[in-house]
Coordinates of C-alpha atoms and ligand atoms in Angstrom, one line a residue:
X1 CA -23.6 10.2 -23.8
X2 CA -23.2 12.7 -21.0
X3 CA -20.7 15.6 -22.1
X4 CA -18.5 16.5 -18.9
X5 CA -18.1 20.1 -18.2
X6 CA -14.9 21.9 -19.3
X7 CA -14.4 21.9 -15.3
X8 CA -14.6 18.4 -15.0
X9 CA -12.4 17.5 -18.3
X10 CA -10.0 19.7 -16.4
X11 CA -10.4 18.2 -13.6
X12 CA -9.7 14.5 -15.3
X13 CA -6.6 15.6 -17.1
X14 CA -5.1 17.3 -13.9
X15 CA -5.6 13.6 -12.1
X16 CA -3.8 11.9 -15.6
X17 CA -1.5 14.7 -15.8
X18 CA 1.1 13.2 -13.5
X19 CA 0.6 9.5 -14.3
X20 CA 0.9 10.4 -17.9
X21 CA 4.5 12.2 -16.7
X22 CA 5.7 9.1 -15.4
X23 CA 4.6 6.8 -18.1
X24 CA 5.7 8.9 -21.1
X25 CA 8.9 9.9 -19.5
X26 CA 10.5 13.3 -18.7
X27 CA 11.3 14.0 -22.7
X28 CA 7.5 14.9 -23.5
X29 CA 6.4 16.2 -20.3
X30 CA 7.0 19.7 -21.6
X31 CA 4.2 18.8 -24.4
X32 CA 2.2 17.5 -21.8
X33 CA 1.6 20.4 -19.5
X34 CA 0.9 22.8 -22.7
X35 CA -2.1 20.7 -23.7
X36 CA -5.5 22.0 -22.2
X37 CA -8.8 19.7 -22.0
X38 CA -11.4 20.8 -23.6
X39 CA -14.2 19.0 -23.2
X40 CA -14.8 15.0 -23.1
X41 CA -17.9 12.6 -22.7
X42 CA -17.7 8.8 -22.2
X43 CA -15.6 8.2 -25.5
X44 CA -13.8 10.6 -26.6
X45 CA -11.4 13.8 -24.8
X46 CA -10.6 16.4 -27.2
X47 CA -7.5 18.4 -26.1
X48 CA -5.9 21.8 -27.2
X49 CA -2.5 21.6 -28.3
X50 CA -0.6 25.1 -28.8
X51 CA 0.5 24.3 -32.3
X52 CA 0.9 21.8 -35.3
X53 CA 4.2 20.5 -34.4
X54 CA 3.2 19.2 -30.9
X55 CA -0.2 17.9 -32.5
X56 CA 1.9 15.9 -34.7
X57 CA 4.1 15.0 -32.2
X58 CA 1.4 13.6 -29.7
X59 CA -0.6 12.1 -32.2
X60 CA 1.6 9.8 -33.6
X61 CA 3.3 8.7 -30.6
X62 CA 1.4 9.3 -27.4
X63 CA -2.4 9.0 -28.4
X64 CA -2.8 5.6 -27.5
X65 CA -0.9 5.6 -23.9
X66 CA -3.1 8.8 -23.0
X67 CA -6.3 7.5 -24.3
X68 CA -5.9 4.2 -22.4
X69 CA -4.5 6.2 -19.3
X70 CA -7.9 8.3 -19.2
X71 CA -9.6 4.9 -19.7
X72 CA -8.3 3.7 -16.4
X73 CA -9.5 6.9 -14.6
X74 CA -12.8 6.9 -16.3
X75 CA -12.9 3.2 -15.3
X76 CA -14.0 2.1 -18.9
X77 CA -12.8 -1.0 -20.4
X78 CA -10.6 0.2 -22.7
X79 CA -8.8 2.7 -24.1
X80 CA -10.9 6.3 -25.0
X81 CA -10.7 8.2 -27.7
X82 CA -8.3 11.3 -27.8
X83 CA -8.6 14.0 -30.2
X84 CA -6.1 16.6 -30.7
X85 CA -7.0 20.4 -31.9
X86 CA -4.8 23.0 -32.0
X87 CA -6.2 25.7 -30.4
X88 CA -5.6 29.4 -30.2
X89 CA -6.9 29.9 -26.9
X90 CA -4.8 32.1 -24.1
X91 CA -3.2 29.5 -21.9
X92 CA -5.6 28.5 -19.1
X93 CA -4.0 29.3 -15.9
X94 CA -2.3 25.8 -14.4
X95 CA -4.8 24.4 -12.6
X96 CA -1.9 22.3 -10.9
X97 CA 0.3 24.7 -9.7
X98 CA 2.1 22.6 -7.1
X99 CA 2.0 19.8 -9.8
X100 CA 5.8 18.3 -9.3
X101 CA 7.7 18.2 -12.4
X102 CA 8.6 15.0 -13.4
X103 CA 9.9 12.6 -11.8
X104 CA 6.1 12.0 -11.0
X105 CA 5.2 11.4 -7.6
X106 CA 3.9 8.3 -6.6
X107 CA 0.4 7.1 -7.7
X108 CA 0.1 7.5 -3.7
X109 CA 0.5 11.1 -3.8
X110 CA -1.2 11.3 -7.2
X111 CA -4.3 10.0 -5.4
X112 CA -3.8 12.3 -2.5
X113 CA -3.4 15.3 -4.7
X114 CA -5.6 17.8 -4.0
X115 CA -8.3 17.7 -6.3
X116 CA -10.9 20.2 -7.5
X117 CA -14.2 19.7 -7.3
X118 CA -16.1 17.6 -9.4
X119 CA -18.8 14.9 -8.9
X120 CA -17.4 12.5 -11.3
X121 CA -16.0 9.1 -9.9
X122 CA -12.3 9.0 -10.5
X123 CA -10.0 6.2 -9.6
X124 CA -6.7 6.2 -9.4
X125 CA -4.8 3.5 -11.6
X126 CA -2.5 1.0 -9.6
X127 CA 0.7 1.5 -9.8
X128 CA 2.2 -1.5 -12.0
X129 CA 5.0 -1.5 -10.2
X130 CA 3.2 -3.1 -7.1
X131 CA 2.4 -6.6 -7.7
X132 CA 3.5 -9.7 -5.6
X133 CA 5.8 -10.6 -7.9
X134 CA 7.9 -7.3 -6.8
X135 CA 6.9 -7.6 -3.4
X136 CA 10.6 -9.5 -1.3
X137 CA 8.6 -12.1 1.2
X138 CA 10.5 -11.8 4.6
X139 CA 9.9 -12.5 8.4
X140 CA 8.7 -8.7 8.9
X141 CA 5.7 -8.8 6.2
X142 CA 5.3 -13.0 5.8
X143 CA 1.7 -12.7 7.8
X144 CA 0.8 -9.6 5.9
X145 CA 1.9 -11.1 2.6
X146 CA 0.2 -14.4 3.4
X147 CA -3.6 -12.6 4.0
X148 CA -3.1 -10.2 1.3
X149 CA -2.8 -13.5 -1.5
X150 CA -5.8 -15.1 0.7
X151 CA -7.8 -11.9 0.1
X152 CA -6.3 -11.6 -4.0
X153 CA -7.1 -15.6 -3.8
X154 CA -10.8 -14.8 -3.0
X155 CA -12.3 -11.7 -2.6
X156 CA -14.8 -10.8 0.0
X157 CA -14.6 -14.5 1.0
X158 CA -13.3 -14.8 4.0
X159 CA -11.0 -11.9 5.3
X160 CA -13.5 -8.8 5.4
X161 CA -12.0 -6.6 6.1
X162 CA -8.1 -6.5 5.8
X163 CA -6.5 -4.0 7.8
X164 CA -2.8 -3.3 7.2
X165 CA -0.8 -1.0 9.1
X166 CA 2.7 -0.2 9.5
X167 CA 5.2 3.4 10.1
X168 CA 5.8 4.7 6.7
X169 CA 7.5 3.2 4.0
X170 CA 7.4 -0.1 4.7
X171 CA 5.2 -1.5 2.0
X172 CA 1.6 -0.7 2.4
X173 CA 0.5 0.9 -0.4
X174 CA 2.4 -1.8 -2.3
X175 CA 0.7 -4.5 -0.9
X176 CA -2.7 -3.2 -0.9
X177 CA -2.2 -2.5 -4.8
X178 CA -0.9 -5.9 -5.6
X179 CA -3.5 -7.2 -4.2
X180 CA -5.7 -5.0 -7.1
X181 CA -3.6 -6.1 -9.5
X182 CA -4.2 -10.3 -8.9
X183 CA -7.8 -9.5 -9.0
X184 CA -7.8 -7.8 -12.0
X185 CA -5.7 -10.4 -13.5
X186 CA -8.5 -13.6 -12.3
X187 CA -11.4 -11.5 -13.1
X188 CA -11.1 -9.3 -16.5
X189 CA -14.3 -7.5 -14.8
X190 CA -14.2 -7.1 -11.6
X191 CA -13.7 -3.4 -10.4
X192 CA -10.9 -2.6 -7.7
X193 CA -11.4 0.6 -6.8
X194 CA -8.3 2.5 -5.2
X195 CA -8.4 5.6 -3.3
X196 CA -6.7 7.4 -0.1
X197 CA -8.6 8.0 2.5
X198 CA -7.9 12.2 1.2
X199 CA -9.4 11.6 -2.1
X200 CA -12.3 10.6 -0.8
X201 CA -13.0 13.0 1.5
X202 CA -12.7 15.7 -1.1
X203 CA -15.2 13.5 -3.5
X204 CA -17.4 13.5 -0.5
X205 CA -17.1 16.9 0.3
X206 CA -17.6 17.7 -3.1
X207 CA -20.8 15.6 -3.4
X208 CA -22.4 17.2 -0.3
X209 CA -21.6 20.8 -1.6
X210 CA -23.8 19.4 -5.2
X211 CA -25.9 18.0 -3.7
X212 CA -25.3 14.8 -5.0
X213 CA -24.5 13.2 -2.1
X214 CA -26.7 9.8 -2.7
X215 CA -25.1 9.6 -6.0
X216 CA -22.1 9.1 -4.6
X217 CA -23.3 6.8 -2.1
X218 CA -24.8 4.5 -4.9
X219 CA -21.8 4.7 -6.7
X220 CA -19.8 2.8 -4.4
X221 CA -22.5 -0.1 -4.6
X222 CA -20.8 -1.5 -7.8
X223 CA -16.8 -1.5 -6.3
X224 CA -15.9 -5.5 -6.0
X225 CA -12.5 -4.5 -4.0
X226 CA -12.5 -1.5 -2.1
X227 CA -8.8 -0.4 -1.5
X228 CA -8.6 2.3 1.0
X229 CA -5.5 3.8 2.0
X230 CA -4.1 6.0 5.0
X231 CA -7.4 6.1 6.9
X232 CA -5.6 7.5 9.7
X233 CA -6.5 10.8 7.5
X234 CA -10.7 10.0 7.9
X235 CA -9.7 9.6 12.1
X236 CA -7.8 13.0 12.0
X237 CA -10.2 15.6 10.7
X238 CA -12.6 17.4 13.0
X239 CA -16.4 16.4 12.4
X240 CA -18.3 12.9 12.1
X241 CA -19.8 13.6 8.8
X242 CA -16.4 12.1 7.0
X243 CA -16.1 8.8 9.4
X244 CA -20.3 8.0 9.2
X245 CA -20.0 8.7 4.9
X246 CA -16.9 5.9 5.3
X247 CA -18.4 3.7 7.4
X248 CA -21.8 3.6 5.6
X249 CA -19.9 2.7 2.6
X250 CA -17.3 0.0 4.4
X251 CA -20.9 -1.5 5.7
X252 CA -22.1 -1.8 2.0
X253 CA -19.7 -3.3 1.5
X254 CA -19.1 -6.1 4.0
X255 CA -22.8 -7.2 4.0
X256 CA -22.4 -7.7 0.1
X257 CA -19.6 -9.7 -0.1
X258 CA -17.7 -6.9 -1.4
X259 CA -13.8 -6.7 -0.3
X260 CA -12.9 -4.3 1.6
X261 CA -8.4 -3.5 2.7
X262 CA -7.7 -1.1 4.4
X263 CA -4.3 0.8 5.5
X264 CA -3.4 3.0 8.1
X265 CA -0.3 4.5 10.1
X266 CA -1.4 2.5 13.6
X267 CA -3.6 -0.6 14.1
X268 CA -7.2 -0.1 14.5
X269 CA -7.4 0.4 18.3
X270 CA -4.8 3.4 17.6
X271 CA -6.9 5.2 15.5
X272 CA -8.5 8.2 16.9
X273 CA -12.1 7.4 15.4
X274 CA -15.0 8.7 17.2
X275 CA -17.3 6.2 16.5
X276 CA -16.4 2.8 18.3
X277 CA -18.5 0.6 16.2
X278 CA -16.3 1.4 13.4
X279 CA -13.4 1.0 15.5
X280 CA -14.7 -2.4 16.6
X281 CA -15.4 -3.5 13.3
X282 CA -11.8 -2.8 12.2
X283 CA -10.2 -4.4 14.9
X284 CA -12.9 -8.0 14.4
X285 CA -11.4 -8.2 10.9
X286 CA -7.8 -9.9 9.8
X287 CA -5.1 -6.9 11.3
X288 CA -2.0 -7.4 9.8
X289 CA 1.1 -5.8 10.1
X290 CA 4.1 -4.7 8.3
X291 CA 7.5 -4.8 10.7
X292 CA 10.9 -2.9 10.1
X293 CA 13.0 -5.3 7.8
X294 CA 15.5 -7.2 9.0
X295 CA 19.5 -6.9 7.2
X296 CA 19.0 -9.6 5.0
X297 CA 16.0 -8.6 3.9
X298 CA 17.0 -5.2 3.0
X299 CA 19.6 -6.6 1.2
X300 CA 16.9 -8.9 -0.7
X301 CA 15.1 -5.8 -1.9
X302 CA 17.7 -4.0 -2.3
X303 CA 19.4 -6.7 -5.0
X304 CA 15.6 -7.2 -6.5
X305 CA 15.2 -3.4 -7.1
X306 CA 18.6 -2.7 -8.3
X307 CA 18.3 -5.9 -10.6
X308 CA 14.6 -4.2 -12.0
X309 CA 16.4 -0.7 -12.7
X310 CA 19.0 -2.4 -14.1
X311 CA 21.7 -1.1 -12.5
X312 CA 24.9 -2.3 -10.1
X313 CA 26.7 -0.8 -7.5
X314 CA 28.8 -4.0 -6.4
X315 CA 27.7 -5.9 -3.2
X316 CA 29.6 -3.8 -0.9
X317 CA 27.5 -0.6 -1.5
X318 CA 24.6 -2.3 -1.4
X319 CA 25.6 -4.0 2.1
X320 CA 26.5 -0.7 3.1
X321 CA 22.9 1.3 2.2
X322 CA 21.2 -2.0 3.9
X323 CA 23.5 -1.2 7.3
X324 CA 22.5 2.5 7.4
X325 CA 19.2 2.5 6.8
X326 CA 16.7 0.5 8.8
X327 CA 13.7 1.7 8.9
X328 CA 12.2 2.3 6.0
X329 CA 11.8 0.7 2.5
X330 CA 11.3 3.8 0.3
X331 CA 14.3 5.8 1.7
X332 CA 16.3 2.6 0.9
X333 CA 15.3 2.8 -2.7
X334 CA 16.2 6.4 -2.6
X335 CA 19.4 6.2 -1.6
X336 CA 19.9 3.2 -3.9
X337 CA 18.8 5.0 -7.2
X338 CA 20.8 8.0 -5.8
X339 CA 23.8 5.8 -5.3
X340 CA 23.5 4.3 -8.8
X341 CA 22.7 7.8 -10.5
X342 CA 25.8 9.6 -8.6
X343 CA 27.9 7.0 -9.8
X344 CA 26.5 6.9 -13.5
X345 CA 26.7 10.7 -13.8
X346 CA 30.1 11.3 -12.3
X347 CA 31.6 8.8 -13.0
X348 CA 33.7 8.2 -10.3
X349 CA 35.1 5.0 -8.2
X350 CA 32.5 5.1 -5.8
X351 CA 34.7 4.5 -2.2
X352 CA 32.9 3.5 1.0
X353 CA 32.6 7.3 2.5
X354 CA 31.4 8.7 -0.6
X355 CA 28.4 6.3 -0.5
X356 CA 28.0 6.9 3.3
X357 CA 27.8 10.7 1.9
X358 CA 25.4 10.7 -0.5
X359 CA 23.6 8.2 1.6
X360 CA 23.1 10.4 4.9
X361 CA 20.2 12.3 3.9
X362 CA 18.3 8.9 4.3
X363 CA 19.5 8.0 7.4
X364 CA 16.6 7.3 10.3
X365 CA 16.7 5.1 13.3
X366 CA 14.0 2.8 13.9
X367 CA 12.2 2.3 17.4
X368 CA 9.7 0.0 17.5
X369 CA 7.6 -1.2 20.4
X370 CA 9.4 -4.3 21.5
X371 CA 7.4 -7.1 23.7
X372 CA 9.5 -9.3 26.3
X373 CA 9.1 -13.1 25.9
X374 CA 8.0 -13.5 29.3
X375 CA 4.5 -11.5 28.1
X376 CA 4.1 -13.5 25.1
X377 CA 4.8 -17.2 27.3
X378 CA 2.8 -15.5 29.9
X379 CA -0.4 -14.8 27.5
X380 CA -0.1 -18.2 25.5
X381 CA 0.3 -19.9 28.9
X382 CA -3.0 -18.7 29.6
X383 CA -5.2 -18.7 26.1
X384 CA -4.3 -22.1 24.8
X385 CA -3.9 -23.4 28.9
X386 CA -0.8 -25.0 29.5
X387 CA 1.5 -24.2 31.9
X388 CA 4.3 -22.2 32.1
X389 CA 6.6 -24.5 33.5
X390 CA 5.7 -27.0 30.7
X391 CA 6.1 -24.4 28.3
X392 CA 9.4 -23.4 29.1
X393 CA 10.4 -27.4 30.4
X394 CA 11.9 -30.4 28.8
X395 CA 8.0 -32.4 27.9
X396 CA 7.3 -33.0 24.4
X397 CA 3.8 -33.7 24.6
X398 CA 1.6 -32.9 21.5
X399 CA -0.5 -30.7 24.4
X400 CA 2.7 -28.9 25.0
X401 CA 4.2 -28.7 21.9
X402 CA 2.1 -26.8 20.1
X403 CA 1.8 -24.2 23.2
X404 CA 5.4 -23.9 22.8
X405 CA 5.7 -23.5 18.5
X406 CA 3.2 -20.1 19.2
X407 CA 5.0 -18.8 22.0
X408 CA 8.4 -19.1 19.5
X409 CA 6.9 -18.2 16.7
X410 CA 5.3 -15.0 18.7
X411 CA 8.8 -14.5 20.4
X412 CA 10.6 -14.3 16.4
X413 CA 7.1 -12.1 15.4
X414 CA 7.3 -9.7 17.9
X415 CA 11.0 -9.7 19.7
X416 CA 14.0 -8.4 18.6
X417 CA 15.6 -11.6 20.3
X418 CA 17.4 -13.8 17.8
X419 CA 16.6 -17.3 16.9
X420 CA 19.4 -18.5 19.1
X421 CA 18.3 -16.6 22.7
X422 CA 14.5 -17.5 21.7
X423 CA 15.7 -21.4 22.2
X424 CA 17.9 -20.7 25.4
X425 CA 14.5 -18.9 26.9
X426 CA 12.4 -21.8 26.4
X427 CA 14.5 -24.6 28.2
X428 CA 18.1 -24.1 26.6
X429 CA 16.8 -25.4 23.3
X430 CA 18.8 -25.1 20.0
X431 CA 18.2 -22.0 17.0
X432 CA 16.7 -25.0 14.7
X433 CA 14.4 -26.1 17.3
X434 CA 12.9 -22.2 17.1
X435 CA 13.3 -22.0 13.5
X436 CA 11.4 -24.9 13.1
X437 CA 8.7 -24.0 15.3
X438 CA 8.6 -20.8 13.0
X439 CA 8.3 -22.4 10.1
X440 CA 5.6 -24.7 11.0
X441 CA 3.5 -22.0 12.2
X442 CA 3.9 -19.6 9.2
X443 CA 2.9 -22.9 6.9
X444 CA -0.3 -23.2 9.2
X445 CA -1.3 -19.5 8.9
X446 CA -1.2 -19.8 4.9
X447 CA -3.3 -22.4 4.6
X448 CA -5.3 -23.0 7.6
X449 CA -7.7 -20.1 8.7
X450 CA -8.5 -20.7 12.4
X451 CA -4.6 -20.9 13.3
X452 CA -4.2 -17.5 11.0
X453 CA -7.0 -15.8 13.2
X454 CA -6.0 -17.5 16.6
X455 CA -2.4 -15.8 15.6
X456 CA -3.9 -12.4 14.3
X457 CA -5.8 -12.1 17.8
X458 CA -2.5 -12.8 19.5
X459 CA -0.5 -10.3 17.8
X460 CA -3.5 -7.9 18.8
X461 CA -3.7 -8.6 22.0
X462 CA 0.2 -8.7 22.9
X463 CA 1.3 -5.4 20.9
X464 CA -2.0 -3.5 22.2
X465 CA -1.0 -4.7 26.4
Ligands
ADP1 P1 3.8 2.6 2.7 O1 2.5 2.6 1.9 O2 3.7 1.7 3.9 O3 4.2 4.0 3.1 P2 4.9 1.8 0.2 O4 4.0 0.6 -0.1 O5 4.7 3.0 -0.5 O6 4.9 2.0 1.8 O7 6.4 1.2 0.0 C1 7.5 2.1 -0.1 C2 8.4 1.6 -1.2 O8 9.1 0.4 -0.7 C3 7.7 1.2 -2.5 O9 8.5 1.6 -3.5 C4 7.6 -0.3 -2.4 O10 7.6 -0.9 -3.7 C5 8.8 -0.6 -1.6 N1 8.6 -1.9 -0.8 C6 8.0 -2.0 0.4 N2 8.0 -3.2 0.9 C7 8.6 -4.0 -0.1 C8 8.9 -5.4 -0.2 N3 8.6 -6.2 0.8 N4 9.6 -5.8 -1.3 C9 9.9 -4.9 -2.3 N5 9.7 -3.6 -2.2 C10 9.0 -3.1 -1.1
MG2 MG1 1.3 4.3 1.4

């Protein structure tokens, strides 16, 4: 077996460092950042500890978790072996200095870290936070949600590639992972490859500076699911070299039947790529996106999260945080947890402007790009030809009908009119009528695939007018 270099063993326990934080908890951490690789090949990493205490003190409790952590990275199938030594070197300066302390970031930022180089392939284990079963189904992310289980469902089958984009915080990364996760869980063997866009510039970067540059190519021949996220970072930085290594790898992909998702900060046509067959290709695939949540729905994730954590700040607090923050998912967990932990370590009666106090750091307004219902009966009137005084008229025609449920189901998609002035728009109908026509629609786009692509196209087309 292939000994790695005391540079790249570094290099692997400064990626596990902060995952390791996270899963062994802040109590050990200290332990943690005094150990120093010292060398590994493909089965065992022998680490320096500082003394016989903390040797003890890892060994018997924390071998296993690190040694099936570094597994993960080293994409092996199980756990590798760890071997502690105490050794008397001088401390090794931190290679991590702007490491956080625990609480560890997310396995977002872990992957985004910056990374020194190597040309090992490291992947960054998903997060098991994000599966589907964690994931609240609502109007803003029901499409999304929908192609995502298609794509877990069958891989490289039929939606190639999925492109998922939202503003920040809304459920991307979370998404994109569970999908990792279901695929893992059907096939024991398959190999889901995540990575941010970042990461793998630096790994190309790195493999172009060695030389190795094909090797890193042929590496990505053996991924099954590709999960690639914030590409916006690939369209930002100066020089083709970064976008042509990506798209020769997304292309590798495709034509095998390999699954490719993809996220990013703006839909495909957004992105500031240079070269327009990537763009293109992008944009042909599914293009999904994730929407601000609605109140409900924040409450719904709100209840689910604080029910996981195990903690409870009454309904009225939790109506509160949904009310004040709108736009984004993770700052509604943040003020939640810092709601719940104010309130656990003060202990105090927490009252209605306390909470709106601890809260305001969190506060953002959303603006989203709004379309008017006239565009969306206008452009239905026009791609599924009927017209629009039928559409918006009394005639319940099976030709007309269906007409109508899109433009509906469109208007709820992409208005911020409620279910009520959606039915008074088209021909003084009632809420049910619209809710109906919602419903059928979503039921079609989860199972049927040309309404989900007729839809997707849609969407494309109206948000990009
Ligand atoms: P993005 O990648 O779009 O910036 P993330 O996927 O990191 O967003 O999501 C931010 C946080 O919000 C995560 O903790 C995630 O679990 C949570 N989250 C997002 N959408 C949902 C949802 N629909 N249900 C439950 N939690 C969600
Ligand atoms: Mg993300």
């Amino acid at each position: 077996m292939p000994e790695r270099s005391t540079a790249s063993s570094h290099e692997l326990w400064r990626i596990a460092l902060p995952i390791l934080a996270e899963r062994i908890g802040p109590a050990t951490y200290g332990f943690l950042r005094d150990i120093q690789p010292i060398s590994c090949d493909d089965d065992t990493m022998v680490l320096g500890v500082p003394n016989q205490f903390a040797k003890a003190w890892l060994e018997e409790r924390h071998s296993g978790l690190i040694g099936a952590t570094l597994g993960e990275i080293l994409q092996h199938q199980g756990p590798i072996r760890v071997e502690m030594r105490v050794s008397a070197q001088p401390p090794i300066p931190d290679p991590t200095p702007t490491l956080a302390p625990p609480p560890a970031p997310a396995p977002e930022l872990v992957a985004t870290a910056k990374t020194a180089p190597t040309g090992d392939f490291y992947a960054i284990p998903l997060n098991a936070k994000y599966t589907f079963d964690n994931f609240v189904v609502a109007d803003c992310n029901r499409f999304a949600h929908a192609a995502a289980i298609q794509v877990a469902k069958s891989p490289g089958k039929s939606y190639n590639p999925l492109f998922i984009h939202s503003k920040v915080g809304l459920g991307k990364t979370h998404l994109m992972q569970a999908i990792g996760h279901m695929v893992k869980q059907q096939h024991a063997n398959a190999r889901v490859v995540y990575i941010s866009a970042e990461e793998f510039v630096n790994q190309l970067i790195t493999s172009i500076r060695d030389n190795r540059n094909d090797e890193f190519r042929r590496r990505y021949r053996t991924v099954d699911v590709w999960l690639v996220d914030d590409i916006q970072f690939i369209a930002s930085i100066e020089g083709p070299v970064s976008e042509e290594a990506f798209f020769h790898t997304f292309n590798t992909l495709c034509q095998t039947n390999k699954q490719v998702v993809i996220a990013s900060d703006c839909p495909p046509r957004h992105l500031q790529l240079m070269n327009e067959r990537l763009r293109s290709r992008l944009d042909m695939g599914i293009v999904a996106d994730l929407r601000y949540p609605d109140y409900e729905t924040r409450i719904a994730i709100l209840e689910k999260k604080a029910q996981s954590e195990g903690t409870s700040i009454g309904r009225d607090n939790l109506e509160l945080i949904a009310k004040s923050i709108e736009s984004n998912i993770r700052a509604l967990e943040g003020a939640l947890l810092n709601v719940c932990a104010y309130a656990s370590l003060n202990a105090v009666e927490l009252t209605p402007a306390l909470v709106e106090e601890i809260i305001a750091p969190y506060r953002a307004h959303s603006e989203e790009k709004r379309v008017a219902l006239r565009d969306i009966v206008d452009y239905v009137s026009s791609v599924l030809a009927c017209s629009k005084e039928n559409m918006l008229g009394q005639k319940r025609s099976k030709d007309i009908v269906w007409p109508r449920q899109v433009a509906m189901y469109l208007g709820r998609e992409l208005t911020a009119n409620s279910l009520a002035e959606i039915g008074r728009y088209f021909g003084d109908r009632d809420h049910t009528t619209v809710m109906h026509a919602y419903e059928k629609v979503s039921r079609l786009i989860a199972t049927d695939e040309a309404t989900l692509w007729l839809i997707n196209d849609m969407k494309s087309a109206l948000r990009g007018s």
